[in-house]
mmCIF file of C-alpha atoms in Angstrom:
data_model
loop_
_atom_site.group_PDB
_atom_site.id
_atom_site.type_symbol
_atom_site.label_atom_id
_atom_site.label_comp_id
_atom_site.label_asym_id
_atom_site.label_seq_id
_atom_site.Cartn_x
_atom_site.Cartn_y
_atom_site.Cartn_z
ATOM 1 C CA UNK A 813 -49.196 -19.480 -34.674
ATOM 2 C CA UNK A 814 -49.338 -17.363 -37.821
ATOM 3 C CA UNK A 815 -48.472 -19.327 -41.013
ATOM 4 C CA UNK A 816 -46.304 -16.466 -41.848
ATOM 5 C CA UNK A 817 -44.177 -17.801 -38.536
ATOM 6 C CA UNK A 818 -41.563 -19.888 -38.324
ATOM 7 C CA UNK A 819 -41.347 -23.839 -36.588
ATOM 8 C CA UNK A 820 -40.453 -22.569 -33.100
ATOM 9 C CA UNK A 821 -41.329 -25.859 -31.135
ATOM 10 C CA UNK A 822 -37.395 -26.437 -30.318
ATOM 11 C CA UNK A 823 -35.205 -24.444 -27.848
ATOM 12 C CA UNK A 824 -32.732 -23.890 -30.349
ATOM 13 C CA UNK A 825 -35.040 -22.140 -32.814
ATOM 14 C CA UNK A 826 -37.205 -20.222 -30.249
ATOM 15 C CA UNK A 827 -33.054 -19.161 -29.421
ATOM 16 C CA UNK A 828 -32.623 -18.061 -32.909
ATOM 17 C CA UNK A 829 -35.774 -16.784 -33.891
ATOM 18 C CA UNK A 830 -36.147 -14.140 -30.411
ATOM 19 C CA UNK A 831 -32.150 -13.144 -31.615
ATOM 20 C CA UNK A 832 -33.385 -12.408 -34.765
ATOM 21 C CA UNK A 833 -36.088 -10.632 -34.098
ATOM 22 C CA UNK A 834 -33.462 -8.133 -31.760
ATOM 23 C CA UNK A 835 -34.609 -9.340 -28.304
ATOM 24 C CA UNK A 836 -31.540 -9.991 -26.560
ATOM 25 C CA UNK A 837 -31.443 -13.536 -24.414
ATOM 26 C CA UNK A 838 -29.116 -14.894 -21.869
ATOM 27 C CA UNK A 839 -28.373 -18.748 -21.722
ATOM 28 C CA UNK A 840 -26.278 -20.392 -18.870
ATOM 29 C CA UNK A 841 -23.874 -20.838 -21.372
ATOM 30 C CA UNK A 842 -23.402 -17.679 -22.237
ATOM 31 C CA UNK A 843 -23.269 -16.567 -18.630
ATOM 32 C CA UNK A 844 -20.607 -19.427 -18.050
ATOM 33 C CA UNK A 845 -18.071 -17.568 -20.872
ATOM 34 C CA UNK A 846 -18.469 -14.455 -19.432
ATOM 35 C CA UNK A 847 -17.425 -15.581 -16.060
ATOM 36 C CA UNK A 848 -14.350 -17.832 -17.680
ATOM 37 C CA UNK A 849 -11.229 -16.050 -17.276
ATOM 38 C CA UNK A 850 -10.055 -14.310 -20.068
ATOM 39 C CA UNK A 851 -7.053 -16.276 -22.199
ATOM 40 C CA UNK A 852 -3.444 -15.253 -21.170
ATOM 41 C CA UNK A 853 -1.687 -13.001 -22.987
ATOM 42 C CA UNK A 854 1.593 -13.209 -24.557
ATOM 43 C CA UNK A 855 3.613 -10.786 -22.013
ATOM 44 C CA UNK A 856 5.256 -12.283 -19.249
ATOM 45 C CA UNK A 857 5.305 -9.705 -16.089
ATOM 46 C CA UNK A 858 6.724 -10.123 -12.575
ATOM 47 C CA UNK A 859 5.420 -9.472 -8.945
ATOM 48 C CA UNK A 860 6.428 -10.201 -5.788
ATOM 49 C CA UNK A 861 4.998 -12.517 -3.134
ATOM 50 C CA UNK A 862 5.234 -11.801 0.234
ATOM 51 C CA UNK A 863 4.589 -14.863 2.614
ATOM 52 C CA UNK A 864 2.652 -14.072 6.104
ATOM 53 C CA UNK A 865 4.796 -16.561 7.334
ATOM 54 C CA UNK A 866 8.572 -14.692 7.643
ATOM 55 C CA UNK A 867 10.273 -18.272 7.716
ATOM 56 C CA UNK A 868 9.201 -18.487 4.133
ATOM 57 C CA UNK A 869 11.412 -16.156 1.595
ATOM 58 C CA UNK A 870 10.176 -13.827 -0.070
ATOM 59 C CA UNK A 871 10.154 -14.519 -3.884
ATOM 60 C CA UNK A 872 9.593 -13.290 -7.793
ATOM 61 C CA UNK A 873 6.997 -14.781 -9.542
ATOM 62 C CA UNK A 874 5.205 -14.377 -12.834
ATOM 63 C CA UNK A 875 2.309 -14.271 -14.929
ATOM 64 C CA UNK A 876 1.034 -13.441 -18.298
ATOM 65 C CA UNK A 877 -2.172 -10.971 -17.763
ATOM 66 C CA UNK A 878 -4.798 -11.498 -21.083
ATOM 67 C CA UNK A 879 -3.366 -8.791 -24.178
ATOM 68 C CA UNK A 880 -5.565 -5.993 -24.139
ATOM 69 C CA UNK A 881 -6.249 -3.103 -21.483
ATOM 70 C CA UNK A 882 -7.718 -5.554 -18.272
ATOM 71 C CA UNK A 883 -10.229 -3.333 -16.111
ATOM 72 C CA UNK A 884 -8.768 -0.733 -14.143
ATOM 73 C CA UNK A 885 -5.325 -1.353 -15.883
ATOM 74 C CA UNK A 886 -4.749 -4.136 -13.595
ATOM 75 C CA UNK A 887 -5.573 -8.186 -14.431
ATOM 76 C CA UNK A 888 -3.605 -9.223 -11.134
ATOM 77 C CA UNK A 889 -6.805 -9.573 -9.153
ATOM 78 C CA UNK A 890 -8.325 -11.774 -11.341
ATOM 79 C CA UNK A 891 -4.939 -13.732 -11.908
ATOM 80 C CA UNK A 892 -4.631 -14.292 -7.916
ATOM 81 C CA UNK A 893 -8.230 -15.078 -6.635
ATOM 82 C CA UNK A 894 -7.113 -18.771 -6.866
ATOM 83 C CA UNK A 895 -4.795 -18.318 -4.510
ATOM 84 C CA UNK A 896 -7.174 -16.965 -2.191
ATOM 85 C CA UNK A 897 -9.625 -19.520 -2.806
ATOM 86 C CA UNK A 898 -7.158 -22.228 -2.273
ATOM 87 C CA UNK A 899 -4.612 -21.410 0.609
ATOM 88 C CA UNK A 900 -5.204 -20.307 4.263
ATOM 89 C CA UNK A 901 -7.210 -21.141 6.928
ATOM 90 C CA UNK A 902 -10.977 -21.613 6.579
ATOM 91 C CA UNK A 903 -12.672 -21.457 9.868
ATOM 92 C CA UNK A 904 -13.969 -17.841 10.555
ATOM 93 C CA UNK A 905 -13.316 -16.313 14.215
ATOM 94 C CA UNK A 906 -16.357 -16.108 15.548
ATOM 95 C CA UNK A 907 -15.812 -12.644 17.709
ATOM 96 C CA UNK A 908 -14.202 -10.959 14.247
ATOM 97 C CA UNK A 909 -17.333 -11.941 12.298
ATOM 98 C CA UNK A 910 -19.668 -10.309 14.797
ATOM 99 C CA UNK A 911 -17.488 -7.268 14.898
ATOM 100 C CA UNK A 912 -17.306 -6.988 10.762
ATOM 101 C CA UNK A 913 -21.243 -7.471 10.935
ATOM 102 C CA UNK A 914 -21.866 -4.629 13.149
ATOM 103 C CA UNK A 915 -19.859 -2.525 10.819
ATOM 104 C CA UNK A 916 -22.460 -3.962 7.345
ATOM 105 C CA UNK A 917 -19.372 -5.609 5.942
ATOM 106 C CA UNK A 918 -21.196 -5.553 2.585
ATOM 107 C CA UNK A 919 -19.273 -9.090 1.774
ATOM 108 C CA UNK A 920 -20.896 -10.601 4.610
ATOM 109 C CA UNK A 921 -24.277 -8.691 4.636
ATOM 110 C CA UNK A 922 -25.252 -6.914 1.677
ATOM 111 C CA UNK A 923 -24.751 -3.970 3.867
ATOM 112 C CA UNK A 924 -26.365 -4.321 7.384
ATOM 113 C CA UNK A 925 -27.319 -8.362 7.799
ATOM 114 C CA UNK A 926 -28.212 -8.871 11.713
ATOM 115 C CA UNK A 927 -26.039 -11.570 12.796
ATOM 116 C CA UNK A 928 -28.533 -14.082 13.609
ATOM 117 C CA UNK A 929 -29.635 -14.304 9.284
ATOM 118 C CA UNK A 930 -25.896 -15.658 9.260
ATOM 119 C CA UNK A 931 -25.601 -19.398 8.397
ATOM 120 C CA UNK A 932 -23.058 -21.781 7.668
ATOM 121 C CA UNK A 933 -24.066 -21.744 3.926
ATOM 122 C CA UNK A 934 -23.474 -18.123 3.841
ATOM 123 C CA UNK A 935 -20.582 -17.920 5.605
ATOM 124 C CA UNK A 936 -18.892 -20.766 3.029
ATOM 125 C CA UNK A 937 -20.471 -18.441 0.174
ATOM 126 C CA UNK A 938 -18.317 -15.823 1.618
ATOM 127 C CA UNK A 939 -15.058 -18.043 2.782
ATOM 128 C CA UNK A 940 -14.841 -20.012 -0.457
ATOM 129 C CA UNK A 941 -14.446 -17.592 -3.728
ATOM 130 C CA UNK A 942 -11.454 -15.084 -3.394
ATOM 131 C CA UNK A 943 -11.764 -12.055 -2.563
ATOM 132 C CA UNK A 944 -8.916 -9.925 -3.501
ATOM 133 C CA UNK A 945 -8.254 -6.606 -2.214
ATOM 134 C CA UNK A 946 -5.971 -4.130 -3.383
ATOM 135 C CA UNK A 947 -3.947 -1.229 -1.214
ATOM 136 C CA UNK A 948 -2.076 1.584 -3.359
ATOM 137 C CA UNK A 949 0.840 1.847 -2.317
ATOM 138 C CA UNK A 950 1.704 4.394 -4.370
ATOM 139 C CA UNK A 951 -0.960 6.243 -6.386
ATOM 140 C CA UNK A 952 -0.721 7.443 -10.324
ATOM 141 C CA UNK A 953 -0.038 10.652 -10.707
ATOM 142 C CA UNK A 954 1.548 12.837 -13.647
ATOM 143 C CA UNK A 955 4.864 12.864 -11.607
ATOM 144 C CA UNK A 956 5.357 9.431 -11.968
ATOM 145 C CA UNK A 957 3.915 8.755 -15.789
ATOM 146 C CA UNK A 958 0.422 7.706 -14.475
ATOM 147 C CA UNK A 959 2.206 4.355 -12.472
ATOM 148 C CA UNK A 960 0.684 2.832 -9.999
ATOM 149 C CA UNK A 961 2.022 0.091 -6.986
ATOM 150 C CA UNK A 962 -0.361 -2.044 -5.312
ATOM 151 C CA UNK A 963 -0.471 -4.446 -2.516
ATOM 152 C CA UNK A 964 -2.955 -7.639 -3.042
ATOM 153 C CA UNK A 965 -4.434 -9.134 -0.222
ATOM 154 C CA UNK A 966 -7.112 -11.413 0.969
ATOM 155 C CA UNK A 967 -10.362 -8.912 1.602
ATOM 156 C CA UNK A 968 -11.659 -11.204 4.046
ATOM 157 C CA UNK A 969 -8.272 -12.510 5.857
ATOM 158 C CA UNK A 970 -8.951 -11.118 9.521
ATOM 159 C CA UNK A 971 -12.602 -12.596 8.801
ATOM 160 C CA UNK A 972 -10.586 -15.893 8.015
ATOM 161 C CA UNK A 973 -8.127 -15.466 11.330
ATOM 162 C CA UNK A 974 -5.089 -15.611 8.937
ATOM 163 C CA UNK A 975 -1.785 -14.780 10.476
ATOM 164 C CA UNK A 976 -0.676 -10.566 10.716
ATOM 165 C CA UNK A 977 1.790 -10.111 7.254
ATOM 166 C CA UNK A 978 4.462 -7.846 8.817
ATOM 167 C CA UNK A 979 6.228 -7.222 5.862
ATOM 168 C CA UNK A 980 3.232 -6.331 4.119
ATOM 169 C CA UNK A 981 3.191 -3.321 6.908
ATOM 170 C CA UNK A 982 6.634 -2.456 6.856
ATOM 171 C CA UNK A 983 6.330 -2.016 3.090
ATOM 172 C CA UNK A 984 3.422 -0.131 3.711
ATOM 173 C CA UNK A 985 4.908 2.043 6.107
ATOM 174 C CA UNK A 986 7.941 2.983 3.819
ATOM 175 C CA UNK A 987 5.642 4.009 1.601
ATOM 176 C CA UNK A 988 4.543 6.596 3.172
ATOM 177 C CA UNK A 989 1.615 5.007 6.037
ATOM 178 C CA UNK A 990 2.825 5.460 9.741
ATOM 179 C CA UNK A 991 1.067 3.685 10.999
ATOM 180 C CA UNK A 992 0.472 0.999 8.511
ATOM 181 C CA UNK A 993 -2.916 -0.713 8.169
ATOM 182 C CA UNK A 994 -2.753 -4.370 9.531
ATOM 183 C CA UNK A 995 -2.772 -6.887 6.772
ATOM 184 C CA UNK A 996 -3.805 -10.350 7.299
ATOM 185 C CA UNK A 997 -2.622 -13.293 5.161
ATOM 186 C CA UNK A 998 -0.364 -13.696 2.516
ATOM 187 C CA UNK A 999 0.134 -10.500 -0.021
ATOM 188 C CA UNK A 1000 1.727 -10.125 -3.117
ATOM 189 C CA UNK A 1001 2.885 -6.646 -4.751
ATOM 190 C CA UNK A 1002 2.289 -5.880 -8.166
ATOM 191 C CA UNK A 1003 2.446 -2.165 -10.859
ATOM 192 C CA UNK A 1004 0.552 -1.563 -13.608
ATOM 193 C CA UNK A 1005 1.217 1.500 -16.067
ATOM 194 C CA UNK A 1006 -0.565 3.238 -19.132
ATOM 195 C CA UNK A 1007 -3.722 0.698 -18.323
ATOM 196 C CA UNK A 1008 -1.531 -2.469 -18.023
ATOM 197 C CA UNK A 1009 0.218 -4.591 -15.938
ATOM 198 C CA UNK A 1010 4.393 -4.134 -16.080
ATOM 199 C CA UNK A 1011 7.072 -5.458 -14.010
ATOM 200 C CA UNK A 1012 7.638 -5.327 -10.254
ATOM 201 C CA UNK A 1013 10.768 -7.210 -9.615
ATOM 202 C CA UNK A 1014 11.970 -8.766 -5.993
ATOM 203 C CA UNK A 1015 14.996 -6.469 -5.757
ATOM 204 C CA UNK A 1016 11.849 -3.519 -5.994
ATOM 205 C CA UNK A 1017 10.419 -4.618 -2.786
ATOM 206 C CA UNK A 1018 13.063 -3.508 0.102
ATOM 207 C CA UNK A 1019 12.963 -0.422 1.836
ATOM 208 C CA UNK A 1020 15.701 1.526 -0.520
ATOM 209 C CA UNK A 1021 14.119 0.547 -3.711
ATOM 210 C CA UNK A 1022 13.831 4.023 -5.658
ATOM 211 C CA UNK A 1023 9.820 3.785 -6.269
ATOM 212 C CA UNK A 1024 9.722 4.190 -2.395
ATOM 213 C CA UNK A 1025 11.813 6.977 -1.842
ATOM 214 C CA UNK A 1026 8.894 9.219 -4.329
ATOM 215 C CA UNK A 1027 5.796 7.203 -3.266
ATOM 216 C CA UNK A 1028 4.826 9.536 -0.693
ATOM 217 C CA UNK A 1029 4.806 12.641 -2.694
ATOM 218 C CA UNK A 1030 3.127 10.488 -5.266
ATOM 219 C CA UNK A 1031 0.335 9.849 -3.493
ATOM 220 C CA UNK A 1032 0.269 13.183 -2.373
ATOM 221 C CA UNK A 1033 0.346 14.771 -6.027
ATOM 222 C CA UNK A 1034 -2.740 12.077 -6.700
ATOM 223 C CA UNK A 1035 -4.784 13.218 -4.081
ATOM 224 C CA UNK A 1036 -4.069 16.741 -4.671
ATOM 225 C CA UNK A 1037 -5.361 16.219 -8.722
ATOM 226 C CA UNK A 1038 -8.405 14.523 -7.264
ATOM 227 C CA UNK A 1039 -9.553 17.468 -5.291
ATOM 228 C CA UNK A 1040 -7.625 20.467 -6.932
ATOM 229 C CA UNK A 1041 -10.322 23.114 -6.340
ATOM 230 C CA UNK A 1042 -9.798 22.820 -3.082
ATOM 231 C CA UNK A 1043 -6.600 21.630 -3.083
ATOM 232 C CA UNK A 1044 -6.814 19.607 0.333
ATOM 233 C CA UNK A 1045 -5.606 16.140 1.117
ATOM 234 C CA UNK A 1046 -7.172 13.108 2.255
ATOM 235 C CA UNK A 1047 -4.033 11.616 2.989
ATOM 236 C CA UNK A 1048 -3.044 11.750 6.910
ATOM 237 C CA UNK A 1049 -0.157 14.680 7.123
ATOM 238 C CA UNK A 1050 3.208 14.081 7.111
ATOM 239 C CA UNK A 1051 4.965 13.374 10.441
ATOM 240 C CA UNK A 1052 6.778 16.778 12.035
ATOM 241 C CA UNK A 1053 4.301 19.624 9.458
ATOM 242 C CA UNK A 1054 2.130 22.001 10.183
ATOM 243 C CA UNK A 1055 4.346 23.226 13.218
ATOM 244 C CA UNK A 1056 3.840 20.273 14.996
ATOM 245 C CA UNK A 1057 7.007 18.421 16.818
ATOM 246 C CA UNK A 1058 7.392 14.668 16.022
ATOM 247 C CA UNK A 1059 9.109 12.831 18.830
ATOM 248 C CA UNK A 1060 11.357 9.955 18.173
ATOM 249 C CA UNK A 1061 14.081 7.953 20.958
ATOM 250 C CA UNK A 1062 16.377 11.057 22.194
ATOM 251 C CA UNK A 1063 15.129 14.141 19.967
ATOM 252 C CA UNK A 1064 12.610 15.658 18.236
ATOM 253 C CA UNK A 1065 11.710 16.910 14.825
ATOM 254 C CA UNK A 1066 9.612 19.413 12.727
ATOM 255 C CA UNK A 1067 9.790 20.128 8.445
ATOM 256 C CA UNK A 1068 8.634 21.882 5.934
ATOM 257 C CA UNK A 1069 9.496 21.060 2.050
ATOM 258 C CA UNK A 1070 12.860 22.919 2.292
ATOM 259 C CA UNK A 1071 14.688 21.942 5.388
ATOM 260 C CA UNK A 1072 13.919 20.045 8.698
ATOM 261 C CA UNK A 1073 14.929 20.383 12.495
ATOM 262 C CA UNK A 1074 16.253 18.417 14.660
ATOM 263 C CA UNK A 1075 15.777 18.769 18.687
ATOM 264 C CA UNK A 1076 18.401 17.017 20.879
ATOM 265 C CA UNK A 1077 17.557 17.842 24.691
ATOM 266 C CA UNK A 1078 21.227 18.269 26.640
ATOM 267 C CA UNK A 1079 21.723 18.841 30.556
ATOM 268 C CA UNK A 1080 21.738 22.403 31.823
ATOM 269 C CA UNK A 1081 25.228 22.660 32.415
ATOM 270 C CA UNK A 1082 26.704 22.086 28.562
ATOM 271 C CA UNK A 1083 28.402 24.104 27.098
ATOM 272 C CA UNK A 1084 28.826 24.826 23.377
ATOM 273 C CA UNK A 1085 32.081 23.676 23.372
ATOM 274 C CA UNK A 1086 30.831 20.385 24.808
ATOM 275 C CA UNK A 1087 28.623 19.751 21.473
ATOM 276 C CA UNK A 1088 29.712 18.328 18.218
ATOM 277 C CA UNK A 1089 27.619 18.114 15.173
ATOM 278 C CA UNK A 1090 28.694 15.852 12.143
ATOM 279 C CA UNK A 1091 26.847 16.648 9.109
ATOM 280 C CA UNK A 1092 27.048 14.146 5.674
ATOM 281 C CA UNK A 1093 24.873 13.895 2.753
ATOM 282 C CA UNK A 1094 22.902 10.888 4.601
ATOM 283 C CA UNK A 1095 23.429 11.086 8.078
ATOM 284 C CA UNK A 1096 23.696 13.269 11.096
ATOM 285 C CA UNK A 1097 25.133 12.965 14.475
ATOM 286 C CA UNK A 1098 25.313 14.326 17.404
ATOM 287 C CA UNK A 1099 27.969 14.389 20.498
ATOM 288 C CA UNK A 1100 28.019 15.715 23.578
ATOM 289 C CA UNK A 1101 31.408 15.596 25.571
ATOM 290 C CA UNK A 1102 32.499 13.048 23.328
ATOM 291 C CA UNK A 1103 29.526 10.548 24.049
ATOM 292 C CA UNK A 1104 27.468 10.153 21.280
ATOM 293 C CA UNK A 1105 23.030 10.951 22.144
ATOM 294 C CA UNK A 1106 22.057 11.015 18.240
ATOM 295 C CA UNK A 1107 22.786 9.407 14.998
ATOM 296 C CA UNK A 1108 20.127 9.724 12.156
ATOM 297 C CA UNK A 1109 20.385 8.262 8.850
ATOM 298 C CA UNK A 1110 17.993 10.402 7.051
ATOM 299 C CA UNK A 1111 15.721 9.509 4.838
ATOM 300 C CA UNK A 1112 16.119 12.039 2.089
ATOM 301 C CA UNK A 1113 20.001 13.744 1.369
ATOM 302 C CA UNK A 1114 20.827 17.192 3.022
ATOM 303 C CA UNK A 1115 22.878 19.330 1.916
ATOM 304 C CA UNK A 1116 25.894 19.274 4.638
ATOM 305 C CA UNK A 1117 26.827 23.086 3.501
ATOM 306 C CA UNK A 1118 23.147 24.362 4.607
ATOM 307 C CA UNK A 1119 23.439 22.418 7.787
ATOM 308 C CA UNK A 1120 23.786 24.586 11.215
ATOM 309 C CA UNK A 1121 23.185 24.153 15.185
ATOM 310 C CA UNK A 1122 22.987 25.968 17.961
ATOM 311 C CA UNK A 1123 22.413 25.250 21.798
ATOM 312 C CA UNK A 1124 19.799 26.981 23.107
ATOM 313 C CA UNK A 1125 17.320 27.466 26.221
ATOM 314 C CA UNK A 1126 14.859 24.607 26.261
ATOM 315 C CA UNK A 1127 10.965 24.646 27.456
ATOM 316 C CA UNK A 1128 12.202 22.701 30.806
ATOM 317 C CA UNK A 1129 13.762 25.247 33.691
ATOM 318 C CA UNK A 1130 17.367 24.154 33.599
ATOM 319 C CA UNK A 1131 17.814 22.058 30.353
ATOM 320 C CA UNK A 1132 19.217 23.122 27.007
ATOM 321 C CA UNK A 1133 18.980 21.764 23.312
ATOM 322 C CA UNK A 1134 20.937 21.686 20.850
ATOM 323 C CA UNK A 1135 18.942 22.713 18.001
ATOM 324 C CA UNK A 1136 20.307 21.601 13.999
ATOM 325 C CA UNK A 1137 18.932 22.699 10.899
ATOM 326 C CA UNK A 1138 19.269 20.836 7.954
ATOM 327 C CA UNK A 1139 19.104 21.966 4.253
ATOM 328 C CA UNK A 1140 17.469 19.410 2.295
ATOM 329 C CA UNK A 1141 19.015 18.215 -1.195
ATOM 330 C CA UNK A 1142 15.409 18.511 -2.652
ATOM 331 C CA UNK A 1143 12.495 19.849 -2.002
ATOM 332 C CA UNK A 1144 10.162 17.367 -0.558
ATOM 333 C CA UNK A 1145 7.954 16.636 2.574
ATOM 334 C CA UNK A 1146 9.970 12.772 4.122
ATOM 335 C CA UNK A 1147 7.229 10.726 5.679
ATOM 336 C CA UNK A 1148 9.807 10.023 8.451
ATOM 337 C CA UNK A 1149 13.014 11.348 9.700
ATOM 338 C CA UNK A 1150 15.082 8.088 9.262
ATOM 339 C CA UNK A 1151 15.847 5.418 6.610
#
């Protein structure tokens, strides 16, 4: 050692002197803070749990995310891996964890591990932390002030044979996805805005909330910005565009932004005078000889003074239909015909 150099014979002054000298050095300790959750904030912010298990209520709950700008806008995944960690069943299905590994789940394999490299120390490494995924249920966009709402759920919870969520999927689906993805496991809904988490209340998360009745054309608008040279969507198209007919029980249906159309097939021998259309700002329905075939509560307004029908020839020798058009209130492609 160079008399010009310092006593380095201790860990603590090797520490100092290699910091000093600009060579950077990682310690378990320092690695420890890093992973320790940042300290909460002073904001208290609701979501909304939704139980896989429907004889549990729904219910509000809340947290306080750390002050700041969390990554992504969003500190709810770090706030619920505990949950994920702690609750639900831990035994992995065997035939699920084969069919994950042929895919290079990249949890389970890195992205391609041949099931036999599997053991149960890796599967526990997988099974124990949480794993949080989230699904957008309705993308940011500069319709909606940059405001996103997500679903949380656990990534693994097929892996983990945890129970089907249907209301996770039926939230999903008013949003917009029909069908819905299949969600395993117990989710929770949160929204995040201008790179932070705000409220979601309870009352937000049932099928009329107002977020819902724009999240489709949200997501749309999102996708759109993403890819505007092209202007195509990833998103699958809406139900009854691009000319094609969307059957539902006792009609069909087509749209375009504007207006949509209604097809109610009637016997070969009615008359126009047999038919009566009702037209109201939410619903439509149909009679024939005084028995009612149709009644559709429609998921956007129409406008009951651009509403018509006729009955005309159908595609089957010997049937008619009687054929509605509907005005609608606003411009905007539904993701479904009904409420």
């Amino acid at each position: 050692m160079s008399n010009k150099d310092p006593d380095v014979s201790d860990a603590t002054s090797r520490l100092s002197y290699l910091r000093a000298h600009g060579i950077e050095v990682e310690t378990p300790e320092d690695r420890s803070r890093a992973a320790a959750p940042a300290p909460p904030g002073t904001r208290e912010v609701k979501y909304v749990y939704l139980p896989a298990d429907r004889s549990i209520d729904a219910g509000e709950l809340t947290f306080f995310p750390p002050d700041g700008t969390a990554p992504g806008g969003d500190a709810l995944p770090s706030h619920l891996r505990h949950h994920f960690t702690a609750s639900g069943r831990r035994d992995v299905d065997g035939d699920t964890l084969a069919s994950e590994l042929s895919k290079g789940n990249p949890l389970l394999s890195g992205g391609g591990a041949d099931l036999p490299k599997v053991t149960p120390a890796s599967l526990e490494k997988v099974v124990a932390p949480g794993n949080v995924e989230s699904f957008p249920l309705c993308q940011p966009s500069a319709e909606n002030g940059a405001t996103s709402v997500r679903l949380y759920i656990d990534e693994i919870g097929a892996i983990k044979d945890l129970p089907v969520n249907q209301r996770a999927a039926d939230l999903a689906r008013a949003a917009g996805y029909d069908p819905p993805p299949v969600f395993h496991g117990d989710a929770f809904v949160g929204r995040s805005a201008a790179g932070r988490n705000v409220d979601f209340p309870l009352s937000e998360a049932y099928r009329d909330a107002a977020w819902l009745r724009s999240a489709f054309q949200d997501n749309l608008a999102a996708q759109r910005a993403s890819n505007p040279a092209s202007g195509t969507e990833t998103q699958k198209g809406a139900a009854g565009t691009d000319g094609e007919t969307k059957p539902e029980d006792g009609f069909a249906w087509t749209q375009t932004e504007a207006e949509v159309e209604v097809i109610v097939p009637a016997g070969g021998d009615v008359r126009a005078k047999d038919v009566r259309v009702t037209f109201k700002p939410s619903d439509t329905v149909v009679k024939v000889r005084g028995v009612k075939v149709v009644h559709v509560e429609t998921y956007g307004r129409i406008d009951p003074d651009g509403c018509t029908w006729t009955l005309e020839a159908g595609s089957v020798a010997g049937q008619k239909n009687v054929v509605i058009s509907c005005e609608k209130a606003e411009e905007a492609i539904w993701p479904r015909i009904a409420r």
